[in-house]
Short mmCIF file of C-alpha atoms in Angstrom, two decimals:
data_model
loop_
_atom_site.label_atom_id
_atom_site.label_comp_id
_atom_site.label_asym_id
_atom_site.label_seq_id
_atom_site.Cartn_x
_atom_site.Cartn_y
_atom_site.Cartn_z
CA UNK A 1 -38.53 -30.08 -7.48
CA UNK A 2 -35.54 -30.57 -10.01
CA UNK A 3 -32.92 -27.53 -9.97
CA UNK A 4 -33.06 -25.24 -12.68
CA UNK A 5 -29.21 -25.36 -12.80
CA UNK A 6 -26.59 -27.96 -11.08
CA UNK A 7 -23.24 -26.48 -10.78
CA UNK A 8 -19.69 -26.20 -10.34
CA UNK A 9 -18.42 -23.09 -9.43
CA UNK A 10 -14.86 -22.70 -10.18
CA UNK A 11 -12.97 -19.45 -8.84
CA UNK A 12 -10.60 -16.98 -7.49
CA UNK A 13 -12.57 -15.64 -4.86
CA UNK A 14 -11.97 -11.94 -4.75
CA UNK A 15 -14.58 -9.38 -4.40
CA UNK A 16 -16.80 -10.03 -7.54
CA UNK A 17 -16.48 -13.76 -6.94
CA UNK A 18 -18.04 -12.97 -3.59
CA UNK A 19 -20.90 -11.58 -4.86
CA UNK A 20 -21.27 -14.19 -7.40
CA UNK A 21 -21.47 -16.60 -4.71
CA UNK A 22 -23.95 -15.02 -2.67
CA UNK A 23 -26.39 -14.33 -5.36
CA UNK A 24 -26.40 -18.31 -6.36
CA UNK A 25 -26.70 -19.16 -3.12
CA UNK A 26 -29.45 -17.25 -2.68
CA UNK A 27 -31.18 -18.89 -4.66
CA UNK A 28 -32.98 -21.94 -3.76
CA UNK A 29 -33.27 -23.60 -7.33
CA UNK A 30 -29.56 -23.40 -7.67
CA UNK A 31 -27.91 -26.61 -6.72
CA UNK A 32 -24.03 -26.01 -6.24
CA UNK A 33 -22.16 -29.22 -6.02
CA UNK A 34 -18.78 -28.09 -5.32
CA UNK A 35 -16.64 -25.52 -5.62
CA UNK A 36 -13.01 -25.35 -6.78
CA UNK A 37 -10.47 -22.66 -6.30
CA UNK A 38 -7.74 -21.52 -8.43
CA UNK A 39 -5.08 -18.77 -8.58
CA UNK A 40 -5.91 -15.35 -9.85
CA UNK A 41 -7.14 -12.53 -8.10
CA UNK A 42 -5.24 -13.98 -5.36
CA UNK A 43 -3.36 -17.00 -4.45
CA UNK A 44 -5.24 -20.32 -4.73
CA UNK A 45 -5.33 -21.15 -1.03
CA UNK A 46 -6.35 -17.74 0.09
CA UNK A 47 -8.99 -18.01 -2.43
CA UNK A 48 -10.09 -21.34 -1.21
CA UNK A 49 -9.96 -19.97 2.00
CA UNK A 50 -12.16 -17.01 1.30
CA UNK A 51 -14.71 -19.38 -0.49
CA UNK A 52 -14.97 -20.94 2.73
CA UNK A 53 -15.81 -18.33 4.56
CA UNK A 54 -17.86 -16.77 2.48
CA UNK A 55 -20.23 -20.46 2.63
CA UNK A 56 -20.14 -20.19 6.11
CA UNK A 57 -21.57 -16.82 6.21
CA UNK A 58 -24.35 -18.13 3.84
CA UNK A 59 -24.88 -21.48 6.06
CA UNK A 60 -23.54 -23.60 3.25
CA UNK A 61 -20.54 -25.36 5.04
CA UNK A 62 -22.06 -28.40 3.18
CA UNK A 63 -20.78 -27.55 0.14
CA UNK A 64 -17.28 -29.03 -0.82
CA UNK A 65 -14.34 -26.84 -1.39
CA UNK A 66 -11.12 -28.45 -3.69
CA UNK A 67 -8.19 -26.29 -4.20
CA UNK A 68 -6.64 -26.03 -7.71
CA UNK A 69 -3.88 -24.81 -9.63
CA UNK A 70 -1.58 -22.79 -7.73
CA UNK A 71 -0.08 -20.80 -11.28
CA UNK A 72 -0.57 -21.18 -14.98
CA UNK A 73 1.23 -24.01 -17.16
CA UNK A 74 4.42 -21.42 -17.28
CA UNK A 75 4.66 -21.18 -13.61
CA UNK A 76 3.86 -17.55 -12.76
CA UNK A 77 0.98 -15.98 -11.39
CA UNK A 78 -0.66 -12.36 -11.63
CA UNK A 79 -2.30 -11.10 -8.47
CA UNK A 80 -4.32 -8.17 -8.20
CA UNK A 81 -4.51 -6.78 -4.30
CA UNK A 82 -4.81 -3.36 -5.90
CA UNK A 83 -8.27 -4.65 -7.19
CA UNK A 84 -9.16 -6.83 -4.62
CA UNK A 85 -7.09 -6.00 -1.52
CA UNK A 86 -4.76 -7.88 0.42
CA UNK A 87 -6.67 -10.39 2.13
CA UNK A 88 -9.43 -10.64 -1.93
CA UNK A 89 -11.84 -9.62 -0.26
CA UNK A 90 -11.22 -5.63 -0.17
CA UNK A 91 -9.62 -6.12 3.37
CA UNK A 92 -13.19 -6.91 4.89
CA UNK A 93 -12.93 -9.39 7.49
CA UNK A 94 -14.86 -12.79 8.00
CA UNK A 95 -14.83 -15.21 10.85
CA UNK A 96 -12.22 -18.24 9.95
CA UNK A 97 -14.51 -20.63 8.21
CA UNK A 98 -15.24 -24.11 10.40
CA UNK A 99 -15.07 -26.03 7.32
CA UNK A 100 -11.60 -27.24 5.58
CA UNK A 101 -10.96 -27.75 1.87
CA UNK A 102 -11.10 -31.34 0.63
CA UNK A 103 -8.16 -33.52 0.32
CA UNK A 104 -9.37 -34.06 -3.91
CA UNK A 105 -7.54 -31.73 -5.95
CA UNK A 106 -9.68 -29.71 -8.12
CA UNK A 107 -9.53 -31.29 -11.59
CA UNK A 108 -9.53 -34.67 -10.06
CA UNK A 109 -13.04 -33.56 -8.18
CA UNK A 110 -14.52 -31.84 -11.45
CA UNK A 111 -13.74 -35.10 -13.41
CA UNK A 112 -15.29 -37.13 -10.92
CA UNK A 113 -18.76 -35.02 -10.64
CA UNK A 114 -18.78 -35.44 -13.80
CA UNK A 115 -18.53 -39.16 -14.30
CA UNK A 116 -20.86 -39.49 -11.51
CA UNK A 117 -23.52 -37.29 -13.10
CA UNK A 118 -23.10 -37.35 -16.62
CA UNK A 119 -24.96 -34.78 -18.78
CA UNK A 120 -26.27 -32.75 -15.57
CA UNK A 121 -22.92 -30.55 -14.32
CA UNK A 122 -22.81 -27.04 -15.63
CA UNK A 123 -19.50 -25.70 -15.22
CA UNK A 124 -19.48 -22.19 -13.96
CA UNK A 125 -15.82 -20.41 -14.09
CA UNK A 126 -15.13 -17.16 -13.25
CA UNK A 127 -11.49 -17.08 -12.69
CA UNK A 128 -8.45 -18.81 -14.78
CA UNK A 129 -9.37 -21.78 -16.61
CA UNK A 130 -6.27 -23.88 -15.37
CA UNK A 131 -8.16 -26.21 -13.37
CA UNK A 132 -10.71 -26.71 -17.06
CA UNK A 133 -8.21 -27.65 -19.00
CA UNK A 134 -5.83 -29.82 -16.42
CA UNK A 135 -9.80 -31.96 -15.78
CA UNK A 136 -9.88 -32.01 -19.88
CA UNK A 137 -6.11 -33.53 -19.61
CA UNK A 138 -7.34 -36.12 -17.09
CA UNK A 139 -10.46 -37.09 -18.95
CA UNK A 140 -10.57 -36.49 -22.79
CA UNK A 141 -14.18 -37.48 -23.08
CA UNK A 142 -15.21 -34.51 -20.09
CA UNK A 143 -17.27 -32.65 -22.70
CA UNK A 144 -19.50 -35.29 -23.17
CA UNK A 145 -20.15 -35.67 -19.61
CA UNK A 146 -21.15 -32.32 -19.06
CA UNK A 147 -24.21 -29.98 -19.89
CA UNK A 148 -22.76 -26.68 -20.16
CA UNK A 149 -19.64 -24.35 -19.58
CA UNK A 150 -20.06 -20.86 -18.67
CA UNK A 151 -17.19 -18.66 -18.56
CA UNK A 152 -16.59 -15.08 -17.61
CA UNK A 153 -13.75 -14.00 -19.22
CA UNK A 154 -12.30 -12.33 -22.58
CA UNK A 155 -12.79 -8.95 -24.65
CA UNK A 156 -13.86 -9.48 -28.22
CA UNK A 157 -14.88 -5.68 -29.06
CA UNK A 158 -13.96 -4.11 -26.13
CA UNK A 159 -10.31 -3.03 -24.50
CA UNK A 160 -8.70 -5.82 -22.46
CA UNK A 161 -8.29 -4.80 -18.10
CA UNK A 162 -4.97 -5.84 -18.15
CA UNK A 163 -3.29 -5.16 -21.25
CA UNK A 164 -4.93 -3.25 -24.42
CA UNK A 165 -5.76 -6.76 -25.80
CA UNK A 166 -6.41 -9.00 -23.00
CA UNK A 167 -8.67 -9.86 -19.76
CA UNK A 168 -7.36 -11.09 -16.88
CA UNK A 169 -8.88 -14.33 -16.37
CA UNK A 170 -7.77 -15.43 -20.32
CA UNK A 171 -4.38 -13.81 -19.81
CA UNK A 172 -3.65 -15.13 -16.47
CA UNK A 173 -3.28 -18.87 -18.43
CA UNK A 174 -3.64 -17.88 -21.99
CA UNK A 175 -2.56 -22.04 -23.33
CA UNK A 176 -5.13 -23.31 -20.63
CA UNK A 177 -8.23 -21.13 -22.29
CA UNK A 178 -7.55 -21.87 -25.72
CA UNK A 179 -7.26 -25.37 -25.13
CA UNK A 180 -11.06 -24.98 -23.00
CA UNK A 181 -12.63 -22.89 -25.74
CA UNK A 182 -11.46 -25.50 -28.32
CA UNK A 183 -12.81 -28.33 -26.76
CA UNK A 184 -15.96 -30.31 -27.68
CA UNK A 185 -18.10 -28.66 -25.25
CA UNK A 186 -20.74 -25.67 -25.80
CA UNK A 187 -19.52 -22.67 -23.92
CA UNK A 188 -21.15 -19.45 -23.09
CA UNK A 189 -18.44 -16.46 -22.92
CA UNK A 190 -19.45 -13.76 -21.23
CA UNK A 191 -16.57 -11.08 -22.02
CA UNK A 192 -15.93 -7.36 -20.80
CA UNK A 193 -18.03 -6.42 -23.54
CA UNK A 194 -21.04 -6.80 -21.30
CA UNK A 195 -19.93 -6.97 -17.62
CA UNK A 196 -18.75 -3.57 -18.24
CA UNK A 197 -21.80 -2.43 -19.23
CA UNK A 198 -23.72 -3.81 -16.07
CA UNK A 199 -22.41 -1.35 -13.21
CA UNK A 200 -23.14 -1.35 -9.85
CA UNK A 201 -23.51 1.90 -8.57
CA UNK A 202 -22.60 3.74 -5.06
CA UNK A 203 -26.57 4.46 -4.60
CA UNK A 204 -27.15 0.87 -4.93
CA UNK A 205 -24.42 0.00 -2.63
CA UNK A 206 -25.83 2.21 -0.27
CA UNK A 207 -29.02 0.41 -0.05
CA UNK A 208 -26.85 -3.19 0.52
CA UNK A 209 -25.37 -0.77 3.55
CA UNK A 210 -28.39 -0.02 4.91
CA UNK A 211 -30.18 -3.33 4.47
CA UNK A 212 -28.44 -4.38 7.50
CA UNK A 213 -28.48 -8.14 7.34
CA UNK A 214 -25.00 -9.62 7.60
CA UNK A 215 -25.15 -11.30 4.40
CA UNK A 216 -25.92 -7.70 2.65
CA UNK A 217 -23.18 -5.67 4.92
CA UNK A 218 -20.43 -7.72 4.07
CA UNK A 219 -21.45 -7.07 0.10
CA UNK A 220 -21.28 -3.25 0.71
CA UNK A 221 -18.36 -3.62 2.76
CA UNK A 222 -16.03 -5.38 -0.24
CA UNK A 223 -18.04 -3.03 -2.45
CA UNK A 224 -16.45 0.13 -1.29
CA UNK A 225 -12.87 -1.16 -2.17
CA UNK A 226 -14.28 -1.97 -5.37
CA UNK A 227 -15.75 1.16 -5.93
CA UNK A 228 -12.40 3.12 -4.83
CA UNK A 229 -10.78 0.87 -7.26
CA UNK A 230 -12.96 1.64 -10.27
CA UNK A 231 -13.30 5.09 -9.13
CA UNK A 232 -9.75 5.62 -9.11
CA UNK A 233 -8.34 3.87 -12.10
CA UNK A 234 -11.26 2.85 -14.51
CA UNK A 235 -14.41 5.00 -14.23
CA UNK A 236 -13.10 8.41 -12.50
CA UNK A 237 -16.76 7.94 -10.72
CA UNK A 238 -17.86 5.49 -8.05
CA UNK A 239 -19.30 2.50 -10.38
CA UNK A 240 -17.96 -0.99 -10.59
CA UNK A 241 -18.37 -3.53 -12.95
CA UNK A 242 -20.36 -6.72 -12.14
CA UNK A 243 -17.78 -9.03 -14.09
CA UNK A 244 -18.95 -12.73 -12.03
CA UNK A 245 -21.97 -11.97 -10.91
CA UNK A 246 -23.72 -11.30 -14.34
CA UNK A 247 -21.76 -14.91 -15.72
CA UNK A 248 -23.40 -16.64 -12.64
CA UNK A 249 -26.71 -14.46 -13.47
CA UNK A 250 -26.40 -15.85 -17.24
CA UNK A 251 -25.68 -19.19 -16.28
CA UNK A 252 -28.68 -20.09 -14.20
CA UNK A 253 -31.04 -17.99 -16.73
CA UNK A 254 -31.68 -15.09 -14.66
CA UNK A 255 -30.00 -12.50 -17.66
CA UNK A 256 -31.26 -12.61 -21.24
CA UNK A 257 -28.64 -11.75 -23.96
CA UNK A 258 -30.20 -9.51 -26.27
CA UNK A 259 -27.60 -10.02 -28.46
CA UNK A 260 -25.20 -13.44 -28.12
CA UNK A 261 -23.94 -14.76 -31.57
CA UNK A 262 -22.31 -18.83 -31.40
CA UNK A 263 -19.20 -18.05 -33.24
CA UNK A 264 -15.83 -19.32 -33.50
CA UNK A 265 -13.06 -18.32 -30.61
CA UNK A 266 -9.45 -18.51 -30.56
CA UNK A 267 -6.77 -17.66 -27.87
CA UNK A 268 -3.75 -15.61 -28.68
CA UNK A 269 -0.81 -18.02 -26.85
CA UNK A 270 2.32 -15.79 -27.88
CA UNK A 271 4.93 -13.74 -26.42
CA UNK A 272 3.53 -10.39 -28.00
CA UNK A 273 1.08 -7.29 -27.05
CA UNK A 274 -1.75 -9.24 -28.12
CA UNK A 275 -0.90 -12.46 -25.50
CA UNK A 276 -4.14 -13.53 -23.72
CA UNK A 277 -6.30 -11.93 -26.33
CA UNK A 278 -9.58 -13.67 -27.52
CA UNK A 279 -9.86 -13.93 -31.22
CA UNK A 280 -13.90 -14.10 -32.08
CA UNK A 281 -14.99 -14.14 -35.19
CA UNK A 282 -17.91 -11.75 -35.48
CA UNK A 283 -18.02 -10.47 -38.71
CA UNK A 284 -21.25 -12.48 -39.39
CA UNK A 285 -22.99 -9.59 -37.58
CA UNK A 286 -23.24 -8.18 -41.58
CA UNK A 287 -25.50 -10.68 -42.30
CA UNK A 288 -26.98 -12.10 -39.12
CA UNK A 289 -24.97 -14.63 -37.65
CA UNK A 290 -25.24 -17.50 -39.79
CA UNK A 291 -24.07 -20.77 -38.79
CA UNK A 292 -20.30 -21.25 -38.94
CA UNK A 293 -18.97 -25.08 -38.97
CA UNK A 294 -17.29 -25.99 -36.19
CA UNK A 295 -18.52 -22.85 -34.17
CA UNK A 296 -19.37 -23.70 -30.27
CA UNK A 297 -18.59 -21.05 -27.90
CA UNK A 298 -21.82 -18.23 -27.44
CA UNK A 299 -20.63 -14.83 -27.06
CA UNK A 300 -22.70 -12.40 -25.11
CA UNK A 301 -22.27 -9.32 -26.62
CA UNK A 302 -25.09 -7.22 -25.10
CA UNK A 303 -27.16 -7.26 -22.10
CA UNK A 304 -30.21 -4.89 -21.28
CA UNK A 305 -28.12 -3.32 -18.56
CA UNK A 306 -30.64 -3.69 -15.60
CA UNK A 307 -28.53 -6.79 -13.83
CA UNK A 308 -26.94 -4.64 -10.82
CA UNK A 309 -30.46 -3.84 -9.42
CA UNK A 310 -31.64 -7.59 -9.28
CA UNK A 311 -28.24 -8.16 -7.78
CA UNK A 312 -28.58 -5.64 -4.85
CA UNK A 313 -32.42 -7.07 -4.60
CA UNK A 314 -31.24 -10.59 -4.55
CA UNK A 315 -28.39 -10.07 -1.65
CA UNK A 316 -30.91 -7.56 -0.04
CA UNK A 317 -34.03 -10.12 0.11
CA UNK A 318 -34.56 -11.52 3.66
CA UNK A 319 -32.87 -14.58 4.83
CA UNK A 320 -35.62 -16.63 3.87
CA UNK A 321 -36.63 -15.15 0.52
CA UNK A 322 -34.93 -16.17 -2.42
CA UNK A 323 -32.79 -18.65 -0.58
CA UNK A 324 -32.92 -21.27 2.45
CA UNK A 325 -29.44 -20.63 2.86
CA UNK A 326 -28.08 -17.03 4.14
CA UNK A 327 -28.57 -16.19 7.51
#
């Protein structure tokens, strides 16, 4: 049976990246060909190590992990230990992985796999877009080799989460994001407008905690730190946004968008207060979003709000149900 989606996952593995990976790994219809790490929530080496540990938890040491960009194109990073903990996983420890990262750099791996599998690969990017932009520099024809790109990032009508204007993944490397969003491939952008409305609650985390499996227990453990952060600094109550897991679910067709116009999107790369803002032309909402020449970015602006339950059910499922992989 052909997979419903063949993915390369590009991530800066913190708490929500780990949840997204586990969500995908528990779906036997999803074929993850590789995971590439990038700086962001934590440094790139820790992100790769966290990825390997999560893959080991899921019994998938066969999936290669490649290390990518250590900083943005200006040479800076903006890690978020206050959000994801010092180890990127909410201070929850997983055993050291038996596998090691491959020697091939992330951007080179993306280009090679795209050349070897033209038209098959779906790139799911849930961290800064430096690896994808670097891959475009290595292979300008990459958009013609890739099936689709789904990105968790940006804020259209919603406030940013690192500045009033900017979301973290885009703000971490605006120049790279601008290049990726302007490339000639079809993109689905999953911004804060929807990820902040899909909220996993303390009740759902409690279900994971009570389920008892290693996968659900790990998810509940990292969510404790995440819920603490969101209660303290965002919502004032115990609920956490499903950023990266929602993007993963949209990428593989598990969540339908209720509103997702295809529009032109640009990124502010100046040094003022708007740096990293995603500028999307949504004026068409007054006339039903007619086709706009050059528009390639499908921006998800509304989902139905029920994804956290789906995520919880997936992670609570028995190891043989919904996945051939997770122990």
